[in-house]
Coordinates of C-alpha atoms and ligand atoms in Angstrom, one line a residue:
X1 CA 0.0 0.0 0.0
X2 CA 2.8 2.3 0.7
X3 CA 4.5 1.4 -1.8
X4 CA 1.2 2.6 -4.2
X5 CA 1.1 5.9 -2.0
X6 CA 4.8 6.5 -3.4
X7 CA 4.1 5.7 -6.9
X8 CA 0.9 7.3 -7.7
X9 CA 1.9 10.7 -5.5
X10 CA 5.9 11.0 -7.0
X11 CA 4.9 11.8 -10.9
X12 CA 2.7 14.2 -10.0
X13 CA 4.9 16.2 -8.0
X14 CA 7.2 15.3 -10.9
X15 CA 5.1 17.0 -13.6
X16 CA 4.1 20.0 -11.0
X17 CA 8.3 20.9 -11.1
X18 CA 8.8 20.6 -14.5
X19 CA 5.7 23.2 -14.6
X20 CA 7.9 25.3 -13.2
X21 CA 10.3 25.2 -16.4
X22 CA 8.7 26.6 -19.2
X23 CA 7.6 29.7 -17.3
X24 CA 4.2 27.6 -16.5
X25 CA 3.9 27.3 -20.5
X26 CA 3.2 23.3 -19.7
X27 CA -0.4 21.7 -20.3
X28 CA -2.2 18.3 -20.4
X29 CA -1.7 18.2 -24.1
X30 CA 1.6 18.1 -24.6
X31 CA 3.9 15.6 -24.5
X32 CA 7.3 14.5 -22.5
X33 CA 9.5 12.1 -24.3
X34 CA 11.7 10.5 -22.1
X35 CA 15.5 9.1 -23.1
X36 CA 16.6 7.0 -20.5
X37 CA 17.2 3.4 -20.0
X38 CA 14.1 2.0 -17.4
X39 CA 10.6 3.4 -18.2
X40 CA 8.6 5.8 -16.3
X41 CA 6.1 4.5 -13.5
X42 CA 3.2 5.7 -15.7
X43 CA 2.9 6.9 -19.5
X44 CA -0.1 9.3 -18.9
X45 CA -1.8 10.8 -15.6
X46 CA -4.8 9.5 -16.2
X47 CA -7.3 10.0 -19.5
X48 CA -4.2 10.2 -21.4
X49 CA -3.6 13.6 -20.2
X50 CA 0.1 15.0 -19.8
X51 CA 1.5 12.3 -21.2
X52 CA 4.8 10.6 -21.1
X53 CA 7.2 8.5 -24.0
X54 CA 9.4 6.3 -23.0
X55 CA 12.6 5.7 -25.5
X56 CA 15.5 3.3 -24.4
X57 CA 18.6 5.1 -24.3
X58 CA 20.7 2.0 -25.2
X59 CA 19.5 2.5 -28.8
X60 CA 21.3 4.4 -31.2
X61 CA 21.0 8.1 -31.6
X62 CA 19.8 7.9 -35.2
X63 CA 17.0 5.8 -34.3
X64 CA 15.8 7.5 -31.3
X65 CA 15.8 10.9 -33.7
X66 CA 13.7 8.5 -36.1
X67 CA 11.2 8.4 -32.8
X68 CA 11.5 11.8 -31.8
X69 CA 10.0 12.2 -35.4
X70 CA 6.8 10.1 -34.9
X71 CA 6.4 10.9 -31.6
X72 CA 6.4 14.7 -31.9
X73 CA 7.4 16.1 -28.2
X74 CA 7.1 19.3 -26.6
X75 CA 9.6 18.4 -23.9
X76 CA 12.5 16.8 -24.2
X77 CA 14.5 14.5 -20.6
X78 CA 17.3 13.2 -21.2
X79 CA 21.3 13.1 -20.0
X80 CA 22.7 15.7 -21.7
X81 CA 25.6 13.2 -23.7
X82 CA 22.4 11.7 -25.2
X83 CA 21.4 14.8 -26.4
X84 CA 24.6 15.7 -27.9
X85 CA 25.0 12.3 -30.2
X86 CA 21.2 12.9 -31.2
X87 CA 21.2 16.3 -31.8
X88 CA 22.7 16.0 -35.7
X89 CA 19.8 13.7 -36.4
X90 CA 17.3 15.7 -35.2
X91 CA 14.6 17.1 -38.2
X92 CA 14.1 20.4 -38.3
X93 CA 10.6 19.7 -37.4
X94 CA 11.0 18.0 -34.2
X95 CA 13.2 20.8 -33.3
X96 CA 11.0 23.7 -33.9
X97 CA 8.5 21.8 -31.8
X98 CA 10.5 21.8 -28.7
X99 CA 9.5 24.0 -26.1
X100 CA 11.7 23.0 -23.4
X101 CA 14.8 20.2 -22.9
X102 CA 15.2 18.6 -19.4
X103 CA 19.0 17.7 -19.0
X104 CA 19.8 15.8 -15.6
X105 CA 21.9 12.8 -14.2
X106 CA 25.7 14.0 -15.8
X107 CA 27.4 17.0 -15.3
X108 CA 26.7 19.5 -18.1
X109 CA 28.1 23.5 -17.8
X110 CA 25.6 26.7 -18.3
X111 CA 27.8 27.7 -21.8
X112 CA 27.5 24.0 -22.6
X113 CA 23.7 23.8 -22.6
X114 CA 23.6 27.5 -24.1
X115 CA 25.0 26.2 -27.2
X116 CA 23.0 23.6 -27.9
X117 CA 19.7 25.4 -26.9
X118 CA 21.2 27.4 -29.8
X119 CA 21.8 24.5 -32.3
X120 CA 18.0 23.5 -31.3
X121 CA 16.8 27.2 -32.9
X122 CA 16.3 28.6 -29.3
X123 CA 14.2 26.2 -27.0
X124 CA 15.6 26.2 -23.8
X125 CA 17.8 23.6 -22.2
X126 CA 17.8 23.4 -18.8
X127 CA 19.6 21.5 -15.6
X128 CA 17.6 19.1 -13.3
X129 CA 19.5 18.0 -10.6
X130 CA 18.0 15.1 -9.5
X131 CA 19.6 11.7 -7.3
X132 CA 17.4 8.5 -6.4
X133 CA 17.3 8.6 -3.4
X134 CA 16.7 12.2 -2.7
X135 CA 14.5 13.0 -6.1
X136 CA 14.1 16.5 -7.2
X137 CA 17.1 17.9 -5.4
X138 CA 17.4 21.4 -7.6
X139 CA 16.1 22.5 -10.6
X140 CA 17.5 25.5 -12.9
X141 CA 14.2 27.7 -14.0
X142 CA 13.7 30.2 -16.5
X143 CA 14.8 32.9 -14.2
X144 CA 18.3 31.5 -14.4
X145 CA 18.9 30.4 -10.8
X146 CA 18.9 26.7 -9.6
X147 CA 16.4 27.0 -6.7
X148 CA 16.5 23.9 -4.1
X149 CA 13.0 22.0 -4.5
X150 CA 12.1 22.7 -1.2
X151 CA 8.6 20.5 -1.5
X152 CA 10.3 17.0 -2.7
X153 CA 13.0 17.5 -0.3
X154 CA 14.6 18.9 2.8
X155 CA 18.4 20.2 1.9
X156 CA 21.3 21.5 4.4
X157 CA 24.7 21.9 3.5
X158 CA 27.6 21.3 5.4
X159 CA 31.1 21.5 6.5
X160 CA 32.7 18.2 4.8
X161 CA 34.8 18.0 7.9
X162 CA 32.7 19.3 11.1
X163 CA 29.3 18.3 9.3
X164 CA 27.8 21.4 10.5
X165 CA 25.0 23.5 8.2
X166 CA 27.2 26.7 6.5
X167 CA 25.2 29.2 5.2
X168 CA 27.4 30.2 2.2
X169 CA 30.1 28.9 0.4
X170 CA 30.9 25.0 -0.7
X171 CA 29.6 22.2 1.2
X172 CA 28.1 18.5 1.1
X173 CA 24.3 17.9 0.4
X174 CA 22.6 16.5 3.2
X175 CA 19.2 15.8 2.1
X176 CA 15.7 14.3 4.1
X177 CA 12.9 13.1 1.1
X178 CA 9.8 14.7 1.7
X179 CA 8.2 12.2 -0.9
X180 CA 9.3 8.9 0.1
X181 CA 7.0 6.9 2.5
X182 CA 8.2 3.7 1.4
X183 CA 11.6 4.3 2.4
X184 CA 12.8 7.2 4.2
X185 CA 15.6 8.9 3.7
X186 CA 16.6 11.3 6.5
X187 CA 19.8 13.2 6.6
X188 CA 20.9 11.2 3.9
X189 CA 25.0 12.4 2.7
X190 CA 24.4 12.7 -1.1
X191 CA 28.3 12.9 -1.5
X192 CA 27.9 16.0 -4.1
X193 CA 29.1 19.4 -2.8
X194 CA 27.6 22.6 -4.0
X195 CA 28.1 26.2 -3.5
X196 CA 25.3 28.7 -2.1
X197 CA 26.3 32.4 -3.2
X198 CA 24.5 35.1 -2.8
X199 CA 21.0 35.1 -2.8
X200 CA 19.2 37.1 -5.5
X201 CA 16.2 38.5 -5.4
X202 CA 13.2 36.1 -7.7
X203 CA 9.8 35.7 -7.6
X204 CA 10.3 31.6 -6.3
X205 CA 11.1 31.8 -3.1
X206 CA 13.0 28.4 -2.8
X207 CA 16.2 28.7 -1.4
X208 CA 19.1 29.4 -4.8
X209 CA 22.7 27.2 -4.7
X210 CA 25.2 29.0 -7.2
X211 CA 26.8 26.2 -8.9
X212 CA 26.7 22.3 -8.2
X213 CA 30.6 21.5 -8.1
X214 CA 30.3 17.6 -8.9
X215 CA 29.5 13.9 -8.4
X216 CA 31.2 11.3 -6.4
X217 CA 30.9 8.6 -9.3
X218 CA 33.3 7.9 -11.7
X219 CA 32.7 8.3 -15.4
X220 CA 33.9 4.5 -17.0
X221 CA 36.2 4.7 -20.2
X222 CA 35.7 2.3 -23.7
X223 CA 38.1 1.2 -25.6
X224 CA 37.8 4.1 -28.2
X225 CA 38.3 6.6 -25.6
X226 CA 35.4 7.1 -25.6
X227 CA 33.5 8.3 -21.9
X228 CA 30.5 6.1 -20.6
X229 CA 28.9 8.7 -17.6
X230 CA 28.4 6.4 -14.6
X231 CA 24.6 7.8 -14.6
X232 CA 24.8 5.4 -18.0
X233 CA 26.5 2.2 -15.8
X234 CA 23.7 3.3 -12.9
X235 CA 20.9 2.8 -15.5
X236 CA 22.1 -0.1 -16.7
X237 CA 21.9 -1.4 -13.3
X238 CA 18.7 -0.5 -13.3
X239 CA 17.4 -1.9 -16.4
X240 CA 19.1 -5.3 -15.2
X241 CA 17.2 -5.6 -11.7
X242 CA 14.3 -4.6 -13.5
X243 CA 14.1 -7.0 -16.2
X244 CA 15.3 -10.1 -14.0
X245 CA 13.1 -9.3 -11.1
X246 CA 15.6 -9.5 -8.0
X247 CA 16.3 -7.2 -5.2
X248 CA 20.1 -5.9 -4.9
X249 CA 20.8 -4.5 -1.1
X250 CA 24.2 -3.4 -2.1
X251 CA 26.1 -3.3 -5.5
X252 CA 29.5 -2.2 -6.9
X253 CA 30.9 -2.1 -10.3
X254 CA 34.2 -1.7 -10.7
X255 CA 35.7 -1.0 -14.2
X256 CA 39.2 -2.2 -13.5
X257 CA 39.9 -1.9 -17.7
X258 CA 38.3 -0.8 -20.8
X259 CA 37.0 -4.2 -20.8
X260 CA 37.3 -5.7 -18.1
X261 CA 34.3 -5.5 -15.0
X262 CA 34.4 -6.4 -11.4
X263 CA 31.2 -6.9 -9.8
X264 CA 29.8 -7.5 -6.3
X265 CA 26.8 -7.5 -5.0
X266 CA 24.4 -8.3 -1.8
X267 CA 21.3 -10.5 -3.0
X268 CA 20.0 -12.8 -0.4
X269 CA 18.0 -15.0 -3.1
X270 CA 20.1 -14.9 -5.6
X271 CA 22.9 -16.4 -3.3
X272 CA 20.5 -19.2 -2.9
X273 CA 19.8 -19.8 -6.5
X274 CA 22.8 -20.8 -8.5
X275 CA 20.7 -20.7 -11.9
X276 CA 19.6 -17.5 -11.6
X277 CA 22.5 -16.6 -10.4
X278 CA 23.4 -17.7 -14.2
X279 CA 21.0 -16.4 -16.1
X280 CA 21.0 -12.9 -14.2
X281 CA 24.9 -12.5 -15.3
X282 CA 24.2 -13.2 -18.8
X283 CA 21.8 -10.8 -18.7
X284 CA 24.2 -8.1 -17.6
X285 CA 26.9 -9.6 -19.6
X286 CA 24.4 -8.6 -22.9
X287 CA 23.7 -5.2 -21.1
X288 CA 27.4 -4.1 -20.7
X289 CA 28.5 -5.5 -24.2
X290 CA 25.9 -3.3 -25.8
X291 CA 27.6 -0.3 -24.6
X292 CA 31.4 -1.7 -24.2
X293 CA 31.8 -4.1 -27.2
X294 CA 31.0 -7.8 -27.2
X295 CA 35.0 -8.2 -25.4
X296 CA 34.4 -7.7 -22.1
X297 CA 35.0 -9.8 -19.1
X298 CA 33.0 -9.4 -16.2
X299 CA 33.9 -10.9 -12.4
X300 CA 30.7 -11.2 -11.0
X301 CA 30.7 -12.3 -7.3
X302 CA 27.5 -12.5 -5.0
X303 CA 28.4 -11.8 -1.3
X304 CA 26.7 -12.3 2.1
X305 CA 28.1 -9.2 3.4
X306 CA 30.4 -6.4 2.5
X307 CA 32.9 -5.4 4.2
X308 CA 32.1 -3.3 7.4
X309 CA 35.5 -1.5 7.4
X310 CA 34.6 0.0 3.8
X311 CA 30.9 1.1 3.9
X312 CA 30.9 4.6 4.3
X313 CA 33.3 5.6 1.7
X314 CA 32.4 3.1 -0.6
X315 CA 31.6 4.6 -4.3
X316 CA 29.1 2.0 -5.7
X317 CA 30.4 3.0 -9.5
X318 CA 34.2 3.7 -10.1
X319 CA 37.2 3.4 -12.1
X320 CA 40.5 1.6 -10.8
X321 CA 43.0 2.5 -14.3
Ligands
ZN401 ZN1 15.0 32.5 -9.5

């Protein structure tokens, strides 16, 4: 039931802040295509109003501009490296349709997202930072500030060494979820640090942060040279539990070289169940090849426990070359 609660409440405070984004330009008839890897909870909010595409990111760029086509959306979420490799497939068409582009999940600069609102013929791309376990953490509105989504979640940012709330400058976000009944999050340490400036005057009177400074994850590296954002390795993650149904308590992937995968994991029933223990590594096996080349070796290990020593520091996703 809680679960349910959770589900049917989140999108809608999902669509409310992305309201927000097109200076309140958003209605029921328009549509949000989504790029990402897992699709969204629901693909309408009921009598198909506001509703929501789902295309898999793990196709390739020229296809998903061959959707964009058919599909015809106003909005536009996706990471902002997606957008890039689609952006010299999209039609002219699909372009001049766009009213707004939601980037999130990977690190992208103001100039950066300036240029290719520019390339798009003027619709407006703009920064959603966002994390699972805190949602909506900040969003970047019309009005040029990031404000701090002070209805999905509570924020303070501290000291990195005294953990103490600092009122300006760079610190770690601490966040509580407002949203989450099925599993709290209280006081949860993102791992991000951000800076809060000055506070300008605006017309939203959430509290502004200045810049977000980075994530903790590492970015993984193909053979090519090529960079694969770990918000690509998270999702594929996803899409794997997803697909084969199991429950992961902890994870790590470790990319120890550009084809080469170490990976560890806490899943009580699938340490009782040698076949799907099987079938869920080919499974991920076929996910990682898709993006790393079918030469990879992965060492997948299912532990009871991990170590104690190493939890609190532990990056779930990172690079050891
Ligand atoms: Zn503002």
């Amino acid at each position: 039931m809680l679960i349910h609660k959770q589900l049917s409440q989140t999108p809608s405070k999902v669509f409310a802040n992305f309201g927000y984004k097109p200076g309140g330009g958003y209605n029921k008839d328009q549509t949000i295509a989504h790029v990402y890897t897992v699709p969204w909870w629901v693909d309408s909010l009921g009598n198909g109003d506001y509703q929501s595409i789902f295309i898999s990111s793990l196709i390739n760029p020229q296809e998903v501009a061959k959707i964009l086509e058919e599909v015809k959306p106003d909005i536009l979420s996706l990471y902002p490296t997606n957008l890039e490799s689609i952006l010299p497939f999209l039609s002219d068409e699909v372009k001049e349709r766009l009213k707004l582009v939601v980037v999130h999940s990977e690190m992208s600069s103001k100039e950066e997202r300036e240029s290719v609102s520019e390339k798009l013929g003027g619709a407006p791309v703009l920064d959603e930072y966002s994390s699972e376990e805190l949602t909506r953490i900040a969003l970047e509105l019309p009005c040029g500030h990031y404000h701090l989504c002070e209805d999905t979640v509570r924020i303070d940012v501290v000291d990195p060494e005294t953990m103490k709330p600092i009122k300006n400058g760079t610190g770690l976000v601490v966040g509580t979820n407002l949203l989450n009944t099925a599993m709290p999050f209280i006081k949860y340490v993102q791992g991000d640090l951000v800076t809060i400036g000055e506070q300008e005057p605006c017309d939203i009177s959430w509290r502004q942060i200045e810049k977000i400074e980075g994530r903790q994850n590492d970015a993984f590296l193909r053979s090519d040279g090529l960079i694969i954002p770990a918000g690509t390795i998270l999702d594929i993650s996803y899409r794997w539990m997803f697909d084969i149904g199991i429950n992961i308590q902890e994870f790590e992937i470790v990319q120890t070289s550009p084809t080469s995968f170490r990976i560890t994991l806490k899943e009580e029933n699938l340490l009782k169940d040698p076949e799907k223990q099987q079938k869920s590594f080919s499974h991920l096996y076929q996910l990682l090849s898709i993006v790393f080349g079918q030469d990879i070796n992965i060492d997948f290990s299912i532990v009871k426990n991990f170590p104690k020593e190493s939890q609190r520091k532990r990056r779930p996703i990172k690079r050891e070359f």
